[in-house]
Amino acid sequence: MTLQIVLFFIFAAVSAVTAVIMITRTNAVISALFLVLNFASLAGLYLTLNAQFIAVTQIIVYAGAIMVLFLFVLMLLRPENEKKILDMKPKLQIFAMIIAFIVFIQIAYIIFFAQPLQNISPDLTNSIKAGTIEAIGRELFTKYIVPFEAAGFLLLAAAIGALVLAKKKFE
Amino acid sequence: MFNNAQEFFNTLPLIIMGGGIVISLLIEIYSDKNKVILPWFTALLFLAVGLHSLFYTNDVSIVMQNMLATGGNVNIFYAIFTLGAAVVTLISIDYIKKYDMYFGEYYLILQTSVLGMMLMAAAKDLFVIFLGLELMSISFYILAGMNRKRAKANEASLKYFLLGSFATGFIVYGIALIYGSAHTTSIDFITTNFAGLTSNLLFVAGVLLFLIGFSFKIAAFPFHMWVPDVYEGSSTTVAALFSTGGKSAAFSAIIASLFALFNGPSGNVFTPYFAVISVLSMFYGSIVAIAQVNIKRMLAYSSISHAGYLIIGLAAGNHDAIAGVMFYLGAYTFMNLGAFGIVSLVEGKNETNLDINSYAGLASKKPFLAALLSILMFSLAGVPPFAGFFGKYYIFIAAIESKLTWLAILGVISSAISAYFYIRIVVLMYFKPATNDFQIETSNSAMLGIITSVIIVILLGIFPGSFLDLITRFI
């Protein structure tokens, strides 16, 4: 077993276990903390896939910025221990099970029948190059310049909208 | 980027729009007279983009590393969006002052939403479709809740946001599955390899999810539940934009991304899906609209049934169907904008006069306004010689060509049902005594917008061939 495979199993196990812990806790703060751990282990998985940039942004943006905001909100609002919605509505439970089953079938189909591997070249040099910040920046500002600019306008509209809806006084 | 000056010129509608947004932001920040400048700047910006697109429809090309298409039908869609938005701007100017909710940002967000629609129409890559859709939708959520003082506007905004995000989730999941099976987000690749890809179950599932997401945006039947509440809760002018621009943009995205659906002489893999939702939305919209007393809710249900007629075009799946859908979208945009414009004029402060019975006797008090509204109602009902008739006509013809005669017959039956609630307004205006003392604040800019849209509706009805020729030249 190479180091890569060992690391893969470690990160995969951590992310699966933390995901289960996250959805079973009743205390929202503990759930959020385990979600941070889950994101961190996902970042590790990305690293083993040669996607350094995504791994770093995963840590900085999700685990760092977004989850810290989440934690602040949770601590400021102090929600009561989550009431179990599923226990109150048994019909919802059946619905949730059906949805989960459909998703499970789909993932199983993708892994075992759709054979995505045949389309991926075994040559890894390209994929190693593609994961660097330099390659991503080059793609972003040449091939994907239109989506990039569109995303810029999207953020502008969202920022203006947030200000109007939350802050601006009526005259 | 741009390989030559021609490509830059072809992309100008998008560049002007983007530049206009930045300039509007600066006007809003730095000018003391922004209350006067900004609305008219916005209207002129839309007009400039619309006219530029209409004049240079021949510049067909693909620019920006295969991300955007220019010219041809894309430009016609640009013209529909921007000229429609110009009318919305004109009817908004006095309306938002009536409600004491003047925000310069209103016009700014209007512009960003139109930029989003234009990106959807021009997209040659699923990324661009997704970003354009989000730009449009997020602007719409903001516009819906702009009048924060009203609880209903807040409710409309939140409802629209939650259901819209849900729909976006469907679209993203669909795009992910399409990418997973086609290994690219390039629309050209998907169009050329469509037949091969449809044998892949994942691809079909992806396209279906994609279509379900867009069914939310075009307000088709099983995904329509947000429509009446959102139209009723948000400002009338904004509801006008949702029902016209939003719907046209979603159809433009479907046409742009799934052009392969229209290649067959008759129908396509997804014809059963389209046929079912089109029948359901036509009949549901027409029948439920009869029971409505609020005119905005009535127009909302009418918009659901119009979505049904438009989806017949998608089910038919031939080139005539695209022409029919585009013609119908152009006609529908202006007749609906005119109708909403008149509703926004008649509507008093604090949402009075929204009941359809308050239109009784309008003809004796305001004969000109009543005449305009009657023309628009006849056109919405599909009475010749107005634009609405030819829109339906072309779509039903395309359906018959694809051997979907039963669908065309159901469409005709449904539009006969819908004639009832449109003509009812006309009857109320002309044959009932006035119970209302119509204190309508005159608004020249709104009248300009309404008269323009009525003229376009009449012209499209009298000379349908010239617009149709323009569309069919590029299919």
XYZ file of C-alpha atoms in Angstrom:
646
model
C 0.000 0.000 0.000
C 1.362 3.317 -0.973
C 1.160 6.314 1.289
C -1.566 7.780 -0.887
C -3.903 4.863 -0.318
C -3.255 4.877 3.416
C -4.038 8.594 3.538
C -7.151 8.056 1.466
C -8.513 5.495 3.895
C -7.722 7.668 6.895
C -9.420 10.745 5.455
C -12.376 8.787 4.085
C -12.974 7.109 7.447
C -12.719 10.422 9.302
C -15.108 12.179 6.926
C -17.677 9.361 7.053
C -17.551 9.077 10.841
C -17.768 12.836 11.411
C -20.685 13.094 8.977
C -22.595 10.464 10.946
C -21.773 12.154 14.251
C -22.829 15.508 12.808
C -26.335 14.419 11.905
C -26.954 12.475 15.089
C -26.044 15.151 17.680
C -28.911 17.130 19.164
C -26.709 20.069 20.130
C -26.301 22.277 17.076
C -22.913 23.657 18.155
C -21.408 20.190 18.401
C -22.887 19.338 14.991
C -21.278 22.421 13.484
C -17.892 21.571 15.012
C -18.022 18.081 13.560
C -18.963 19.580 10.201
C -15.727 21.598 10.375
C -13.826 18.386 10.944
C -15.693 16.795 8.048
C -14.695 19.654 5.741
C -11.087 19.359 6.868
C -10.976 15.648 6.053
C -12.606 16.340 2.669
C -9.816 18.837 2.036
C -7.384 16.019 2.744
C -9.176 13.858 0.171
C -8.849 16.652 -2.386
C -5.119 16.809 -1.666
C -4.731 13.136 -2.459
C -6.490 13.865 -5.775
C -3.853 16.518 -6.639
C -6.332 19.371 -6.255
C -4.244 21.582 -3.974
C -6.112 24.777 -4.695
C -9.518 23.299 -3.966
C -8.174 21.742 -0.796
C -6.873 25.080 0.440
C -10.065 26.952 -0.448
C -12.082 24.233 1.239
C -10.194 24.893 4.467
C -10.120 28.684 4.186
C -13.600 29.350 2.835
C -15.770 26.544 4.193
C -14.075 25.404 7.361
C -12.629 28.829 8.105
C -15.049 31.534 7.085
C -18.453 29.967 6.598
C -18.443 27.560 9.514
C -17.093 30.198 11.898
C -19.982 32.445 10.858
C -22.338 29.531 11.436
C -20.919 28.990 14.904
C -21.261 32.666 15.758
C -24.897 32.652 14.679
C -25.600 29.473 16.617
C -23.977 30.799 19.749
C -25.721 34.171 19.488
C -29.152 32.698 18.842
C -28.770 29.804 21.308
C -31.281 27.484 19.675
C -33.072 25.016 21.914
C -31.982 21.446 21.529
C -33.341 20.520 18.151
C -36.751 18.911 18.404
C -36.826 15.770 16.409
C -39.016 16.590 13.446
C -38.907 13.069 12.141
C -40.282 11.655 15.395
C -43.238 14.004 15.256
C -44.151 13.226 11.675
C -43.764 9.537 10.825
C -44.923 10.148 7.250
C -41.961 12.437 6.759
C -39.708 9.612 7.895
C -40.929 7.340 5.110
C -40.483 10.147 2.594
C -36.935 10.790 3.801
C -36.134 7.083 3.559
C -37.389 6.955 -0.040
C -35.294 9.980 -1.015
C -32.219 8.542 0.686
C -32.781 5.232 -1.065
C -33.045 6.931 -4.478
C -29.806 8.811 -3.895
C -28.129 5.595 -2.741
C -29.283 3.743 -5.873
C -28.000 6.557 -8.027
C -24.571 6.566 -6.425
C -24.381 2.790 -6.670
C -25.301 3.028 -10.348
C -22.616 5.601 -11.013
C -19.928 3.581 -9.239
C -20.718 0.112 -10.552
C -22.467 0.525 -13.900
C -21.679 3.871 -15.496
C -17.929 3.081 -15.490
C -16.592 6.593 -15.302
C -13.044 5.230 -15.061
C -12.824 4.335 -18.730
C -12.934 8.016 -19.630
C -10.127 9.052 -17.317
C -6.637 8.722 -18.700
C -4.206 6.904 -16.421
C -1.616 9.586 -17.146
C -1.527 11.741 -14.045
C 0.818 14.530 -15.127
C -1.989 16.634 -16.565
C -4.115 16.271 -13.509
C -1.187 17.265 -11.282
C -0.644 20.398 -13.375
C -4.346 21.263 -13.393
C -4.564 21.424 -9.622
C -2.098 24.262 -9.118
C -3.168 27.831 -8.476
C -1.305 28.975 -11.574
C -3.250 26.648 -13.866
C -6.566 27.568 -12.265
C -5.828 31.283 -12.559
C -4.857 30.909 -16.198
C -8.055 29.023 -17.032
C -10.170 31.453 -15.031
C -8.901 34.499 -16.874
C -8.810 33.034 -20.370
C -11.288 30.270 -21.088
C -13.697 31.004 -18.262
C -13.575 34.797 -18.360
C -17.304 35.097 -19.141
C -18.493 32.991 -16.213
C -15.927 34.784 -14.056
C -17.291 38.213 -14.944
C -20.860 36.942 -14.593
C -20.014 35.740 -11.102
C -18.665 39.209 -10.378
C -21.961 40.810 -11.372
C -23.816 38.174 -9.362
C -21.899 39.138 -6.227
C -22.442 42.839 -6.962
C -26.205 42.318 -7.293
C -26.309 40.221 -4.135
C -24.342 42.800 -2.134
C -26.537 45.671 -3.332
C -29.646 43.623 -2.620
C -28.520 42.738 0.868
C -27.931 46.418 1.605
C -31.306 47.475 0.216
C -33.278 44.768 1.972
C -31.556 45.028 5.319
C -30.270 48.525 5.748
C -31.618 51.280 3.564
C -34.108 53.621 5.226
C -37.327 54.688 3.592
C -37.422 58.400 2.897
C -10.744 37.093 -25.344
C -11.670 38.901 -28.539
C -9.896 37.806 -31.689
C -10.896 40.848 -33.705
C -12.963 44.000 -33.614
C -15.981 42.274 -35.127
C -16.229 39.899 -32.183
C -16.079 42.827 -29.806
C -18.827 44.537 -31.784
C -20.976 41.398 -31.684
C -20.642 41.187 -27.915
C -21.585 44.846 -27.484
C -25.117 44.240 -26.100
C -23.640 42.423 -23.113
C -20.797 44.902 -22.730
C -23.126 47.924 -22.868
C -25.375 46.279 -20.308
C -22.494 45.486 -17.960
C -20.991 48.925 -18.385
C -24.412 50.482 -17.826
C -24.737 48.693 -14.496
C -21.422 50.104 -13.303
C -22.315 53.617 -14.517
C -25.726 53.401 -12.823
C -23.997 52.464 -9.595
C -21.806 55.560 -9.893
C -24.830 57.758 -10.694
C -26.647 56.397 -7.659
C -23.672 57.061 -5.406
C -22.448 60.439 -6.601
C -25.290 62.315 -8.267
C -27.690 64.471 -6.269
C -30.238 64.244 -9.042
C -30.195 60.471 -9.280
C -33.959 60.346 -8.763
C -34.413 61.976 -12.148
C -31.382 60.671 -14.022
C -31.347 57.021 -13.051
C -34.825 55.924 -14.282
C -34.354 57.561 -17.661
C -30.764 56.384 -17.953
C -32.035 52.848 -17.308
C -34.796 53.127 -19.880
C -32.417 54.524 -22.498
C -29.838 51.855 -21.724
C -32.411 49.117 -22.306
C -33.595 50.830 -25.468
C -30.037 51.167 -26.778
C -29.220 47.512 -26.142
C -32.529 46.394 -27.621
C -32.189 48.427 -30.790
C -28.539 47.444 -31.244
C -29.487 43.781 -30.995
C -32.379 44.147 -33.412
C -30.305 45.990 -36.017
C -27.354 43.595 -35.967
C -29.156 40.255 -35.924
C -27.053 39.135 -38.877
C -23.784 39.095 -36.946
C -23.920 35.422 -36.075
C -20.775 34.190 -34.359
C -19.492 32.332 -31.339
C -17.151 34.342 -29.166
C -15.222 34.219 -25.906
C -13.681 30.731 -26.159
C -16.975 29.118 -27.173
C -18.804 30.559 -24.195
C -21.217 32.968 -25.885
C -23.234 33.004 -29.079
C -24.058 36.296 -30.741
C -26.430 37.406 -33.453
C -29.460 35.609 -34.802
C -32.011 34.364 -32.329
C -29.838 35.354 -29.404
C -30.162 38.971 -30.484
C -33.914 38.613 -30.894
C -34.129 37.316 -27.349
C -31.982 40.259 -26.208
C -34.447 42.593 -27.878
C -37.421 40.908 -26.179
C -35.768 41.149 -22.752
C -34.452 44.669 -23.017
C -37.419 46.301 -24.733
C -39.676 44.548 -22.218
C -37.506 45.804 -19.388
C -37.615 49.312 -20.886
C -41.413 49.191 -20.666
C -41.123 47.941 -17.071
C -38.841 50.867 -16.275
C -41.306 53.337 -17.761
C -44.267 52.005 -15.809
C -42.155 51.849 -12.640
C -41.141 55.503 -12.531
C -44.365 56.843 -11.060
C -45.491 53.574 -9.513
C -42.663 53.313 -7.023
C -43.093 56.955 -6.089
C -46.791 56.259 -5.459
C -45.769 53.657 -2.905
C -43.044 55.900 -1.415
C -40.453 53.251 -2.031
C -38.035 55.056 -4.286
C -34.690 53.322 -4.198
C -32.105 53.949 -6.889
C -31.142 50.331 -6.406
C -34.487 49.307 -7.878
C -33.261 50.288 -11.335
C -29.819 48.846 -10.710
C -31.235 45.455 -9.796
C -33.553 45.656 -12.802
C -30.451 45.990 -14.969
C -28.607 43.098 -13.332
C -31.636 40.862 -13.779
C -31.726 41.707 -17.495
C -27.998 40.999 -17.776
C -28.700 37.582 -16.279
C -31.446 36.911 -18.823
C -29.145 37.949 -21.662
C -26.411 35.596 -20.451
C -28.937 32.745 -20.388
C -30.007 33.434 -23.956
C -26.438 33.726 -25.236
C -24.944 30.790 -23.382
C -22.895 28.183 -25.198
C -21.816 26.556 -21.970
C -23.839 25.240 -19.043
C -21.728 27.340 -16.659
C -22.931 30.520 -18.303
C -26.541 29.335 -18.187
C -26.246 28.626 -14.496
C -24.598 31.951 -13.657
C -27.064 33.892 -15.802
C -29.944 32.094 -14.133
C -28.625 32.894 -10.683
C -27.973 36.520 -11.586
C -31.547 36.827 -12.826
C -33.128 34.910 -9.955
C -31.248 36.680 -7.170
C -32.168 40.032 -8.692
C -35.780 38.868 -8.798
C -35.796 37.841 -5.139
C -34.488 41.282 -4.235
C -37.013 43.084 -6.450
C -39.897 41.074 -4.975
C -39.087 42.215 -1.461
C -38.044 45.764 -2.262
C -41.118 47.317 -0.607
C -40.190 46.148 2.878
C -43.017 47.966 4.640
C -45.545 45.494 3.300
C -45.680 42.140 5.017
C -46.934 40.552 1.799
C -43.902 41.738 -0.147
C -41.607 40.165 2.424
C -43.590 36.951 2.241
C -43.431 36.993 -1.561
C -39.694 37.551 -1.531
C -39.022 34.760 0.937
C -41.342 32.337 -0.819
C -39.788 33.105 -4.159
C -36.319 32.741 -2.692
C -36.967 29.378 -1.042
C -38.760 27.787 -3.994
C -36.365 29.381 -6.471
C -33.341 27.992 -4.640
C -35.042 24.616 -4.635
C -35.431 24.864 -8.401
C -31.809 25.941 -8.754
C -30.861 22.835 -6.804
C -32.627 20.714 -9.415
C -30.849 22.538 -12.226
C -27.410 22.161 -10.654
C -28.007 18.482 -10.000
C -29.124 18.107 -13.596
C -26.027 19.908 -14.871
C -23.849 17.681 -12.684
C -25.397 14.542 -14.170
C -25.105 15.938 -17.702
C -21.454 16.717 -17.048
C -20.962 13.282 -15.579
C -22.288 11.565 -18.691
C -21.032 13.939 -21.396
C -17.711 14.866 -19.665
C -18.130 18.444 -20.797
C -20.361 21.402 -20.153
C -20.076 22.613 -23.735
C -23.524 22.923 -25.280
C -22.211 22.380 -28.812
C -20.871 18.970 -27.838
C -24.164 18.038 -26.180
C -26.151 19.185 -29.225
C -24.080 17.233 -31.738
C -23.928 14.048 -29.659
C -27.467 14.250 -28.348
C -28.729 11.039 -29.958
C -25.829 9.006 -28.573
C -26.068 10.583 -25.151
C -29.778 9.895 -24.727
C -29.012 6.176 -24.579
C -27.236 6.945 -21.307
C -29.665 6.826 -18.399
C -27.658 9.369 -16.417
C -27.861 11.908 -19.217
C -31.627 11.524 -19.550
C -32.024 11.880 -15.783
C -29.833 14.978 -15.872
C -31.782 16.625 -18.672
C -35.058 15.813 -16.915
C -33.845 17.415 -13.681
C -32.631 20.405 -15.693
C -36.071 20.725 -17.294
C -37.859 20.325 -13.966
C -35.775 23.167 -12.555
C -36.663 25.383 -15.484
C -40.330 24.377 -15.187
C -40.251 26.240 -11.862
C -38.942 29.325 -13.584
C -41.474 29.221 -16.405
C -44.284 28.558 -13.909
C -45.540 25.306 -15.405
C -48.183 23.301 -13.593
C -46.781 21.032 -10.890
C -44.173 23.677 -10.073
C -46.401 26.728 -10.120
C -47.326 27.108 -6.445
C -45.203 30.213 -5.895
C -46.645 32.156 -8.836
C -49.933 33.641 -7.523
C -48.532 34.543 -4.110
C -45.391 36.111 -5.521
C -47.223 38.125 -8.165
C -49.779 39.311 -5.639
C -47.245 40.167 -2.966
C -44.604 41.942 -4.995
C -45.062 45.298 -6.705
C -47.185 45.162 -9.842
C -44.362 46.415 -12.043
C -42.001 43.787 -10.722
C -44.606 41.069 -11.186
C -44.824 42.215 -14.799
C -41.100 41.550 -15.185
C -41.322 38.140 -13.473
C -44.107 36.982 -15.729
C -42.496 38.137 -18.977
C -38.735 38.460 -18.715
C -38.294 35.557 -16.337
C -40.392 33.245 -18.461
C -38.756 34.282 -21.742
C -35.309 33.869 -20.218
C -36.079 30.350 -19.014
C -37.367 29.411 -22.466
C -34.338 30.993 -24.109
C -32.099 28.902 -21.868
C -33.972 25.717 -22.777
C -33.733 26.569 -26.481
C -30.055 27.487 -26.172
C -28.998 24.449 -24.183
C -31.246 21.756 -25.621
C -31.364 22.881 -29.227
C -31.055 19.215 -30.171
C -34.608 18.713 -28.880
C -35.855 20.599 -31.899
C -33.995 18.710 -34.591
C -36.472 15.918 -35.113
C -39.267 16.212 -37.650
C -41.675 15.136 -34.962
C -41.139 15.211 -31.247
C -38.212 14.061 -29.162
C -37.391 11.827 -26.216
C -38.911 14.284 -23.785
C -42.160 14.878 -25.691
C -44.262 12.843 -23.204
C -42.964 14.911 -20.281
C -43.598 18.192 -22.082
C -47.041 17.119 -23.294
C -48.171 16.161 -19.789
C -47.020 19.349 -18.088
C -48.314 21.526 -20.910
C -51.823 20.044 -20.751
C -51.851 20.274 -16.962
C -50.678 23.879 -16.862
C -52.991 25.046 -19.649
C -56.089 23.662 -18.003
C -55.109 24.352 -14.429
C -54.245 27.968 -15.252
C -57.362 28.626 -17.308
C -59.807 26.990 -14.927
C -58.440 28.355 -11.664
C -58.138 31.870 -13.125
C -61.925 31.947 -13.521
C -62.349 31.792 -9.760
C -59.994 34.687 -9.010
C -61.247 38.071 -7.885
C -57.859 39.738 -7.510
C -56.680 40.843 -10.940
C -53.020 40.191 -10.155
C -53.822 36.623 -9.119
C -55.909 36.257 -12.269
C -52.977 37.373 -14.388
C -50.749 34.970 -12.439
C -52.952 32.004 -13.303
C -53.179 33.257 -16.862
C -49.378 33.255 -16.933
C -49.435 29.588 -15.870
C -51.762 28.704 -18.729
C -49.616 30.672 -21.191
C -46.630 28.640 -19.991
C -48.684 25.608 -20.996
C -49.182 26.865 -24.557
C -45.482 27.631 -24.843
C -44.518 24.134 -23.676
C -46.590 22.679 -26.533
C -43.861 24.186 -28.702
C -41.179 22.301 -26.780
C -43.174 19.089 -27.104
C -43.568 19.552 -30.850
C -39.792 19.640 -31.234
C -39.318 20.895 -34.775
C -37.887 24.097 -36.159
C -41.285 25.690 -36.659
C -41.902 25.133 -32.983
C -38.895 27.295 -32.048
C -40.179 30.062 -34.298
C -43.634 29.727 -32.736
C -42.268 29.793 -29.192
C -40.143 32.860 -29.894
C -42.990 34.685 -31.599
C -45.308 33.822 -28.729
C -42.738 34.996 -26.177
C -42.383 38.331 -27.960
C -46.151 38.777 -28.213
C -46.807 37.560 -24.669
C -44.122 39.839 -23.216
C -45.710 42.984 -24.575
C -49.354 42.105 -24.014
C -48.699 41.046 -20.445
C -46.539 44.096 -19.752
C -49.305 46.335 -21.062
C -51.898 44.603 -18.900
C -49.754 44.806 -15.780
C -48.952 48.427 -16.625
C -52.634 49.351 -16.686
C -53.195 47.425 -13.447
C -50.361 49.391 -11.860
C -51.960 52.660 -13.037
C -55.460 51.837 -11.817
C -54.109 50.468 -8.539
C -54.427 53.101 -5.838
C -52.183 53.630 -2.838
C -52.339 50.803 -0.285
C -53.364 48.260 -2.894
C -56.871 49.429 -3.564
C -58.655 48.785 -6.885
C -57.052 45.379 -7.340
C -60.387 43.597 -7.265
C -61.682 42.842 -10.763
C -65.053 44.359 -9.843
C -63.358 47.699 -9.297
C -62.841 47.788 -13.059
C -66.600 48.093 -13.574
C -67.451 51.206 -15.523
C -63.848 52.119 -16.322
C -64.898 52.842 -19.921
C -67.148 55.726 -18.938
C -64.522 57.364 -16.720
C -61.320 56.591 -18.588
C -62.320 55.556 -22.115
C -58.791 55.501 -23.536
C -57.366 53.334 -20.763
C -60.333 50.972 -21.064
C -59.822 50.674 -24.809
C -56.140 49.823 -24.341
C -56.939 47.223 -21.689
C -59.598 45.664 -23.931
C -57.085 45.309 -26.777
C -54.631 43.629 -24.398
C -57.304 41.314 -22.983
C -58.442 40.301 -26.479
C -54.833 39.651 -27.399
C -54.234 37.559 -24.241
C -57.383 35.582 -25.031
C -56.037 34.927 -28.519
C -58.546 36.866 -30.580
C -57.364 37.828 -34.066
C -55.994 40.212 -35.348
C -53.826 40.735 -32.266
C -50.409 39.253 -31.561
C -51.645 36.643 -29.081
C -53.646 34.890 -31.768
C -50.694 34.408 -34.102
C -48.476 33.208 -31.267
C -50.924 30.437 -30.444
C -51.550 29.767 -34.136
C -47.869 29.148 -34.951
C -47.400 26.904 -31.940
C -50.506 24.827 -32.690
C -49.425 24.500 -36.343
C -46.020 23.228 -35.227
C -47.744 20.714 -32.937
C -49.922 19.461 -35.797
C -46.837 19.066 -37.994
C -45.354 16.833 -35.311
C -48.519 14.706 -35.282
C -49.505 16.044 -31.885
C -52.930 17.121 -33.121
C -54.576 16.090 -29.858
C -52.307 18.505 -28.002
C -53.225 21.347 -30.355
C -56.935 20.569 -29.896
C -56.560 20.611 -26.112
C -54.740 23.930 -26.480
C -57.621 25.394 -28.451
C -60.141 24.151 -25.884
C -58.100 25.630 -23.064
C -57.799 29.002 -24.777
C -61.567 28.976 -25.310
C -61.980 28.464 -21.558
C -59.497 31.224 -20.814
C -61.364 33.650 -23.076
C -64.064 33.727 -20.372
C -62.029 35.491 -17.720
C -60.276 37.848 -20.129
C -63.489 38.972 -21.803
C -65.139 39.289 -18.376
C -62.861 42.260 -17.671
C -63.942 43.896 -20.941
C -67.616 43.281 -20.120
C -67.146 44.774 -16.670
C -65.489 47.870 -18.075
C -68.043 48.571 -20.770
C -71.381 47.182 -19.628
C -71.429 47.678 -15.879
C -72.144 50.944 -14.084
C -69.209 52.511 -12.284
C -69.031 51.762 -8.574
C -65.652 53.331 -8.212
C -64.642 56.956 -8.517
C -61.254 56.103 -10.136
C -58.800 58.526 -8.674
C -56.110 57.570 -11.131
C -52.931 59.572 -10.887
C -51.916 60.350 -14.422
C -48.461 59.220 -15.343
C -47.068 60.156 -18.716
C -44.138 57.783 -18.577
C -46.382 54.841 -17.712
C -48.774 55.774 -20.524
C -45.793 55.888 -22.885
C -44.814 52.360 -21.850
C -48.367 51.023 -22.106
C -49.068 52.626 -25.482
C -45.754 51.333 -26.842
C -46.592 47.794 -25.816
C -50.120 48.048 -27.252
C -48.683 49.320 -30.543
C -46.231 46.422 -30.630
C -49.075 43.975 -29.910
C -51.147 45.420 -32.758
C -48.212 45.538 -35.184
C -47.231 41.953 -34.406
C -50.860 41.012 -35.033
C -51.151 42.813 -38.356
C -47.705 42.001 -39.723
C -46.863 38.690 -38.031
C -44.884 37.535 -41.056
C -42.128 40.114 -40.812
C -41.181 39.148 -37.259
C -41.563 35.449 -38.025
C -39.292 35.762 -41.061
C -36.667 37.408 -38.896
C -36.787 34.457 -36.500
C -36.914 31.643 -39.042
C -33.945 33.040 -40.939
C -31.645 31.948 -38.116
C -32.973 28.526 -37.204
